[in-house]
mmCIF file of C-alpha atoms in Angstrom:
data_model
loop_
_atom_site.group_PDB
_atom_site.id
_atom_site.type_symbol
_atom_site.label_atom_id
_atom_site.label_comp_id
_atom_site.label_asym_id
_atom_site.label_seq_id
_atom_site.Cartn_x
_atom_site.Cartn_y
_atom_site.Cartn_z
ATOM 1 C CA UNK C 113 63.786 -54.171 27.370
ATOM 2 C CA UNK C 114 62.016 -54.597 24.348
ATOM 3 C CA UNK C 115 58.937 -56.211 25.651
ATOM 4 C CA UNK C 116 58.946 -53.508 28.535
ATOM 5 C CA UNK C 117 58.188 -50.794 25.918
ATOM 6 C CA UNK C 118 55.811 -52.579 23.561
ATOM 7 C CA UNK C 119 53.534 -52.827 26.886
ATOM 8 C CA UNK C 120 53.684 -49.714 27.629
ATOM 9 C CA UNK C 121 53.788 -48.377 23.797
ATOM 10 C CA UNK C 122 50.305 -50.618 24.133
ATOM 11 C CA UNK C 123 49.427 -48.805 27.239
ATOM 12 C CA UNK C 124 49.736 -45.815 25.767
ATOM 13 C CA UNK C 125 47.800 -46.059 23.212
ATOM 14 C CA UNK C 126 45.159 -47.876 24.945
ATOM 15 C CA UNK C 127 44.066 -45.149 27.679
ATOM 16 C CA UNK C 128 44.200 -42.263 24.821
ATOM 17 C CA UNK C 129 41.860 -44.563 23.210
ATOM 18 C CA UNK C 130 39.931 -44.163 25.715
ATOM 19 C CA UNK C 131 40.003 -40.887 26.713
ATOM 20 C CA UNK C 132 39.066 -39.896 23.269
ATOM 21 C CA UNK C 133 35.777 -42.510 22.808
ATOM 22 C CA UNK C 134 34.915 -41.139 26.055
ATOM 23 C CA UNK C 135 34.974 -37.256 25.251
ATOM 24 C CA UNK C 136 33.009 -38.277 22.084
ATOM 25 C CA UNK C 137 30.351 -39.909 24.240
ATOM 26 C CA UNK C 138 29.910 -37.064 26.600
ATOM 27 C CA UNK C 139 29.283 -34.883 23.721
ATOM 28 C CA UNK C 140 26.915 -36.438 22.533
ATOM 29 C CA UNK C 141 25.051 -37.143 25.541
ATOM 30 C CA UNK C 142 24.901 -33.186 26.372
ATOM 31 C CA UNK C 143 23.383 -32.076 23.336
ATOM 32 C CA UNK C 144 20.425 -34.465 23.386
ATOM 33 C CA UNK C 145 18.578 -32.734 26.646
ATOM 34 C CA UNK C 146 18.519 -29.658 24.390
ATOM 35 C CA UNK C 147 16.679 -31.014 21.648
ATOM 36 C CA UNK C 148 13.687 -32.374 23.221
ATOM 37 C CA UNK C 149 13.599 -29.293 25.608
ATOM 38 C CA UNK C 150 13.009 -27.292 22.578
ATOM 39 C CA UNK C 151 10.338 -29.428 20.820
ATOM 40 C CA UNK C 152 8.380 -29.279 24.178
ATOM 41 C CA UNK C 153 8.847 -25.770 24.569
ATOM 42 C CA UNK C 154 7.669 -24.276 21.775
ATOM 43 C CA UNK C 155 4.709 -26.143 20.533
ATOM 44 C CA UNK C 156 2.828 -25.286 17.078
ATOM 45 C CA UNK C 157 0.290 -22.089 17.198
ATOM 46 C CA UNK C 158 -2.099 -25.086 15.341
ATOM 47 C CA UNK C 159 -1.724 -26.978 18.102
ATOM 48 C CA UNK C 160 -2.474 -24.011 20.694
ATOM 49 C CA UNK C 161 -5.544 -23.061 18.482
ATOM 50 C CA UNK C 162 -6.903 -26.749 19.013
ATOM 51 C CA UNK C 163 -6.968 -26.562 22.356
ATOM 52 C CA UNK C 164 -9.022 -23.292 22.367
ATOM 53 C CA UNK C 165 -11.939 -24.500 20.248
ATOM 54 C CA UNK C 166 -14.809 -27.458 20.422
ATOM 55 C CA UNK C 167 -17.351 -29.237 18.260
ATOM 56 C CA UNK C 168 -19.525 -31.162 20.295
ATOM 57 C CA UNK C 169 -22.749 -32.999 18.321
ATOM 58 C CA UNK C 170 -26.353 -31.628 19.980
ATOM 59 C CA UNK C 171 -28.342 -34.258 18.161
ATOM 60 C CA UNK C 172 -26.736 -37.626 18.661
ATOM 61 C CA UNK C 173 -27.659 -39.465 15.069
ATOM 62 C CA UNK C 174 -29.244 -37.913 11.750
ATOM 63 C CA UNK C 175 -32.303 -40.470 11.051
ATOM 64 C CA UNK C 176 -33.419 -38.418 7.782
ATOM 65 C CA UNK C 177 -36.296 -36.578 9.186
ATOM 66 C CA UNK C 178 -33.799 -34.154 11.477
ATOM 67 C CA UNK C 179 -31.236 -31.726 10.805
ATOM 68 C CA UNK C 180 -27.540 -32.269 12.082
ATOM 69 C CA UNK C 181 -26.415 -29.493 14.417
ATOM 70 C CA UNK C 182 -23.001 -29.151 16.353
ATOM 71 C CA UNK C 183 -22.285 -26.646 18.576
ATOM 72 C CA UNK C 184 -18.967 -24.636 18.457
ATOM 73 C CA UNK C 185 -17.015 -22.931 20.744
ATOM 74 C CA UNK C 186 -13.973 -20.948 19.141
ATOM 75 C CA UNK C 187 -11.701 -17.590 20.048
ATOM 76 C CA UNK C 188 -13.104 -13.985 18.864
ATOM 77 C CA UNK C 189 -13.237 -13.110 15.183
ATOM 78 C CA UNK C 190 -13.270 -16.467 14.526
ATOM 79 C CA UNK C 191 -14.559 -17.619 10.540
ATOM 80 C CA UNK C 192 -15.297 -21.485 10.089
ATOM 81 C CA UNK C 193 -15.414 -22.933 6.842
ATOM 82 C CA UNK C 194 -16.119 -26.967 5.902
ATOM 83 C CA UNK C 195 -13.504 -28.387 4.313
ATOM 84 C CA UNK C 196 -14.354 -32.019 3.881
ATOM 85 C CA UNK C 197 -16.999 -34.354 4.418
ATOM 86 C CA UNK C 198 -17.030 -38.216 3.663
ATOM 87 C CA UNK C 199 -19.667 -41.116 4.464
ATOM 88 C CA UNK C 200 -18.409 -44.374 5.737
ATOM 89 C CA UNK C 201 -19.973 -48.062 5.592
ATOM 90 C CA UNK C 202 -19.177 -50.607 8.720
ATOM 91 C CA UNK C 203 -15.390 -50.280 7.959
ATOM 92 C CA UNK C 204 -14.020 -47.850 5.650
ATOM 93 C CA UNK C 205 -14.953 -43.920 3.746
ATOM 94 C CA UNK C 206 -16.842 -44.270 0.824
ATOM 95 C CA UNK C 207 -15.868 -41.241 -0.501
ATOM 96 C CA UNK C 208 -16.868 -37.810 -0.360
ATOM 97 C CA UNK C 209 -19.972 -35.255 -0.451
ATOM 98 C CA UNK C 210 -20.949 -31.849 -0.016
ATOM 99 C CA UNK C 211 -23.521 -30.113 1.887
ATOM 100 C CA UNK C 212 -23.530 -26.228 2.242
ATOM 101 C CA UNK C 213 -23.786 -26.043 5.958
ATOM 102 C CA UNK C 214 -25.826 -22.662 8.186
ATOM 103 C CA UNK C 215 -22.912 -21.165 10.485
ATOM 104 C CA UNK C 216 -23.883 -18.676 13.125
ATOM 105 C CA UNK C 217 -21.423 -17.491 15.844
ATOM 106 C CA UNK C 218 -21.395 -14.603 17.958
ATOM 107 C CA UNK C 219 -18.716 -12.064 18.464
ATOM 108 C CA UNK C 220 -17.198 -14.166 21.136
ATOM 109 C CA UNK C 221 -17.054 -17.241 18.461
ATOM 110 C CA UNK C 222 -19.426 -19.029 20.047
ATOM 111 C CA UNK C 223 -22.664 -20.439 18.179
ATOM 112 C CA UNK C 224 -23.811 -23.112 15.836
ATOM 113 C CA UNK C 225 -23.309 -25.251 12.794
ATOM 114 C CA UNK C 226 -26.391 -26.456 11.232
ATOM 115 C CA UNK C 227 -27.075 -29.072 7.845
ATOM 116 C CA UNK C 228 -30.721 -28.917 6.873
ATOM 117 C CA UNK C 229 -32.626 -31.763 6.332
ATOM 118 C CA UNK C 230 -33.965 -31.341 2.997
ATOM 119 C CA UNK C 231 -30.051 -30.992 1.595
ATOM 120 C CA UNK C 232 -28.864 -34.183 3.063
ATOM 121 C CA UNK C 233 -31.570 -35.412 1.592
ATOM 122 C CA UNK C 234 -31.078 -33.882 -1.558
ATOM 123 C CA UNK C 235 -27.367 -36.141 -1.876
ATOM 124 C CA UNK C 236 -28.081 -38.228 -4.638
ATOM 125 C CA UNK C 237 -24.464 -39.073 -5.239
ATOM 126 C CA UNK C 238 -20.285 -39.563 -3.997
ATOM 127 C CA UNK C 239 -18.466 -36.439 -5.418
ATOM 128 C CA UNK C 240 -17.076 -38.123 -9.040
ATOM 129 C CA UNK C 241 -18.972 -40.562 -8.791
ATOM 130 C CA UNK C 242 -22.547 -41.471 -10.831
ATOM 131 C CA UNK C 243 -23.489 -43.949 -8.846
ATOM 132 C CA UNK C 244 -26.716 -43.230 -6.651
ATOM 133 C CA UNK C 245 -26.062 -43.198 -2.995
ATOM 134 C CA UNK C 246 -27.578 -45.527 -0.621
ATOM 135 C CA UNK C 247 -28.352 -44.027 2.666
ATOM 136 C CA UNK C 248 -29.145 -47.054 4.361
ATOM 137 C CA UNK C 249 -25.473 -48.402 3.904
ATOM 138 C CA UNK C 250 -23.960 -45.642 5.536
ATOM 139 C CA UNK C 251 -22.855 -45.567 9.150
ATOM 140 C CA UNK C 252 -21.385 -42.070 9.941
ATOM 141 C CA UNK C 253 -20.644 -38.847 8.496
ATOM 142 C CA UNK C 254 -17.253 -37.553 8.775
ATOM 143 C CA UNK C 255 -16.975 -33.854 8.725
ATOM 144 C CA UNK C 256 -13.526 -31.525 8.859
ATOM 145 C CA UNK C 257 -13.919 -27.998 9.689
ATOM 146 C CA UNK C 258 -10.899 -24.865 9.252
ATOM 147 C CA UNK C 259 -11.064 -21.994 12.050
ATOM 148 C CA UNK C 260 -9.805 -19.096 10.637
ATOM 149 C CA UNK C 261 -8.676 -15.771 12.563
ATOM 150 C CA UNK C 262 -9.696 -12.609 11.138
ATOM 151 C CA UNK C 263 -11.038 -14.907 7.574
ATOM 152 C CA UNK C 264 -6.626 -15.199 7.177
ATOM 153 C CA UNK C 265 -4.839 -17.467 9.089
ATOM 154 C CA UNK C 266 -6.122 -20.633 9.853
ATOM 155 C CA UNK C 267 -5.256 -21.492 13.471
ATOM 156 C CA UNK C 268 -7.494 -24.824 14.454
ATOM 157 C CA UNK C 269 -8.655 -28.010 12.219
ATOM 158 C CA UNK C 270 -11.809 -29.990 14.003
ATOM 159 C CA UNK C 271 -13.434 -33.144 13.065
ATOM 160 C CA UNK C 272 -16.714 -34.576 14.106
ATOM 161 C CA UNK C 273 -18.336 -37.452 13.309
ATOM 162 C CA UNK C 274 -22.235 -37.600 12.955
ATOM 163 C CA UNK C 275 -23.859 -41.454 13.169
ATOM 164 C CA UNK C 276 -26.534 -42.539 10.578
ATOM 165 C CA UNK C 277 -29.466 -44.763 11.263
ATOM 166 C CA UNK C 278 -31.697 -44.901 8.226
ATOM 167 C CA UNK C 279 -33.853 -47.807 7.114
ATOM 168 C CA UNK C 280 -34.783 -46.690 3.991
ATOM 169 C CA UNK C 281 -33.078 -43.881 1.568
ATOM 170 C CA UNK C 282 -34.835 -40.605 1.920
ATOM 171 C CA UNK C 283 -36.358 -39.181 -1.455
ATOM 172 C CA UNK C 284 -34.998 -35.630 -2.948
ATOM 173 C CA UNK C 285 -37.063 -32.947 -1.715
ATOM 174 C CA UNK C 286 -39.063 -31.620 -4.990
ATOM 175 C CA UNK C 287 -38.895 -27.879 -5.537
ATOM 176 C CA UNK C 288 -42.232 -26.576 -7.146
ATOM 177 C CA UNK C 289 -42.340 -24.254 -9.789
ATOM 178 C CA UNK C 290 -42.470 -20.168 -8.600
ATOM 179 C CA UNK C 291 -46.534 -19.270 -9.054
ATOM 180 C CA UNK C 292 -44.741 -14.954 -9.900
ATOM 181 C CA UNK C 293 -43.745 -16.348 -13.149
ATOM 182 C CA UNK C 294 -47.748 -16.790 -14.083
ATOM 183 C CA UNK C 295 -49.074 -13.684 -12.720
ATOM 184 C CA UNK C 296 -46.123 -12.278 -14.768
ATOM 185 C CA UNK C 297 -47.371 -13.739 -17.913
ATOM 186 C CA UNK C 298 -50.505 -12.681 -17.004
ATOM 187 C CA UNK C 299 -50.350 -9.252 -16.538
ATOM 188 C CA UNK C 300 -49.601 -8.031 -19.539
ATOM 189 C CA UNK C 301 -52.997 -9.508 -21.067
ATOM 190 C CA UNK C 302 -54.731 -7.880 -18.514
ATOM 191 C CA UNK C 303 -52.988 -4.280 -19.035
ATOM 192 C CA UNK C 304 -53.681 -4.585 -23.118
ATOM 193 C CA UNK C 305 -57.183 -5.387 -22.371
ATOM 194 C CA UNK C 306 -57.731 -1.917 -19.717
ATOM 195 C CA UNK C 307 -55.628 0.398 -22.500
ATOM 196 C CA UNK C 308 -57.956 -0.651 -25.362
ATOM 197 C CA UNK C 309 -61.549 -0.037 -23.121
ATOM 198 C CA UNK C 310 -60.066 3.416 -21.975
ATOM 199 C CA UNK C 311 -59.559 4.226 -25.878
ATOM 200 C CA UNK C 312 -62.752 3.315 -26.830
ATOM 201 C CA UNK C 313 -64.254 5.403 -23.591
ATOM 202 C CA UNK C 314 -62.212 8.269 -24.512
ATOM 203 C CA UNK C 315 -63.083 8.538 -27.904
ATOM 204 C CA UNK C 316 -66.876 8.787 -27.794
ATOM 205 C CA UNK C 317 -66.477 11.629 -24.637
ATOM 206 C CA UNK C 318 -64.821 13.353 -27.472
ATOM 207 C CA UNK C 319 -66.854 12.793 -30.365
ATOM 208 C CA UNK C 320 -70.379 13.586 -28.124
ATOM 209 C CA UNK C 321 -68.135 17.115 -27.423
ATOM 210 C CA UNK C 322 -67.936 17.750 -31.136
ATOM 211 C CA UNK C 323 -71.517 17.547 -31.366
ATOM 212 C CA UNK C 324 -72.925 19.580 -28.362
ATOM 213 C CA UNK C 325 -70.409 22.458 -29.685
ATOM 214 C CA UNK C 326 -72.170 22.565 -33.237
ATOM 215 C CA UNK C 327 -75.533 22.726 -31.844
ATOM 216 C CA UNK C 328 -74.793 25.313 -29.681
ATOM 217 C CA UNK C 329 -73.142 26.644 -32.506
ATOM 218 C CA UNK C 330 -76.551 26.697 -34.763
ATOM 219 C CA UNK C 331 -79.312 27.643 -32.165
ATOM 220 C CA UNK C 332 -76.872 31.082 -31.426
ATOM 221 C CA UNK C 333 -76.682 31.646 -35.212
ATOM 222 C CA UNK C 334 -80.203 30.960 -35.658
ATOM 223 C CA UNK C 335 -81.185 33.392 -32.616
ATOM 224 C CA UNK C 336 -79.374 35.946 -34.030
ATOM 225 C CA UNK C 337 -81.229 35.973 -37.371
ATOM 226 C CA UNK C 338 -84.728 35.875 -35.914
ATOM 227 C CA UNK C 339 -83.682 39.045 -33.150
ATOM 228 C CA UNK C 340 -82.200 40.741 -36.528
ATOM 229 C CA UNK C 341 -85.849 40.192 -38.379
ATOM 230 C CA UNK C 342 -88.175 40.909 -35.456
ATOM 231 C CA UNK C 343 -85.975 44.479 -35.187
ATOM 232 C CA UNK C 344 -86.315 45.369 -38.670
ATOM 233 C CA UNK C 345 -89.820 44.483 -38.995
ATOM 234 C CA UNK C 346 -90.649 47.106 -35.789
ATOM 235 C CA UNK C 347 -88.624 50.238 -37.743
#
């Protein structure tokens, strides 16, 4: 009798066991479908914005006699702004650099990104860094632009990445001195020189005035004497 109900004590306890671990493993199992229906559901608005804007590279390399251009294609009332740049050998990133870039898109936020020649050129060196930079080492430019909505939100990130091919480093572009800052210095020489002939001019108009006026003067005075003699010597 014993035995008979230590079996089925064991029993017992065996199929609540596992009627329990099995409950526990259904739960589980039902709330994992949710989860993952969710992430792909609602995705990022970053991730939406990607999708609706491009940066595709018109010319394919930058040789250092071209400019680098990239054409963009982005939603309306778009704003793009670069937010990093780097240069990278055979294998790694160098480090950074900046070059103020020409951005022109249409209402639709469609256009252009352009770097001028003359200010790639005009990179002498890695940003914190004193080290001159040699062009012909580099492979690539890496470039990271924001796409902003209304100049608030940003909504898109884009990369693009610009290949180098230069045998020898470009030289700095020299900027000559402005030529208006000589005529400037110059004019006032020229001004002193005009004032002090039309003094001179105007002072003898007025001293050959003075003169005339006292002649005139004397040969009235001198008329009226001799008509005052001739009239007394008649009566």
């Amino acid at each position: 009798m014993i035995n008979k109900k230590l079996v089925l004590a064991a029993l017992l306890a065996f199929s609540l066991t596992t009627s329990a671990f099995s409950t526990i493993v259904h739960a589980e199992e039902t709330q994992v479908p949710d989860t993952n229906n969710q992430l792909n559901e609602e995705p990022t608005n970053l991730d939406e914005g990607s999708k609706e804007t491009s940066i595709t590279l018109i010319t394919d390399k930058w040789t250092g006699e071209n400019d680098i251009v990239l054409n963009v294609q982005a939603k309306k009332n778009t704003t793009i702004k670069l937010s990093e740049m780097y240069v990278w050998d055979d294998s790694a990133s160098l480090g950074g650099i900046y070059v103020e870039p020409k951005i022109d898109l249409d209402e639709n936020g469609n256009g252009t990104i352009t770097f001028k020649n003359d200010d790639l050129k005009n990179v002498k060196t890695l940003i914190g860094s004193n080290e001159p930079l040699d062009w012909t080492k580099i492979k690539q430019i890496e470039m990271w632009f924001d796409f902003y909505l209304d100049e608030k939100e940003i909504y898109a990130s884009k990369s693009a990445y610009v290949p180098v091919e230069i045998s020898k480093t470009p030289a700095p572009v020299e900027t000559e001195n402005p030529k208006p800052t000589e005529t400037i210095k110059q004019n006032p020489k020229t001004s002193t020189k005009n004032t002090q002939s039309k003094a001179v001019k105007t002072g003898d108009s007025s001293n050959s005035i003075l003169y005339a006026s006292l002649l005139g003067i004397s040969i009235i005075v001198v008329g009226t004497i001799i008509l005052n003699k001739k009239k007394s010597s008649f009566n």
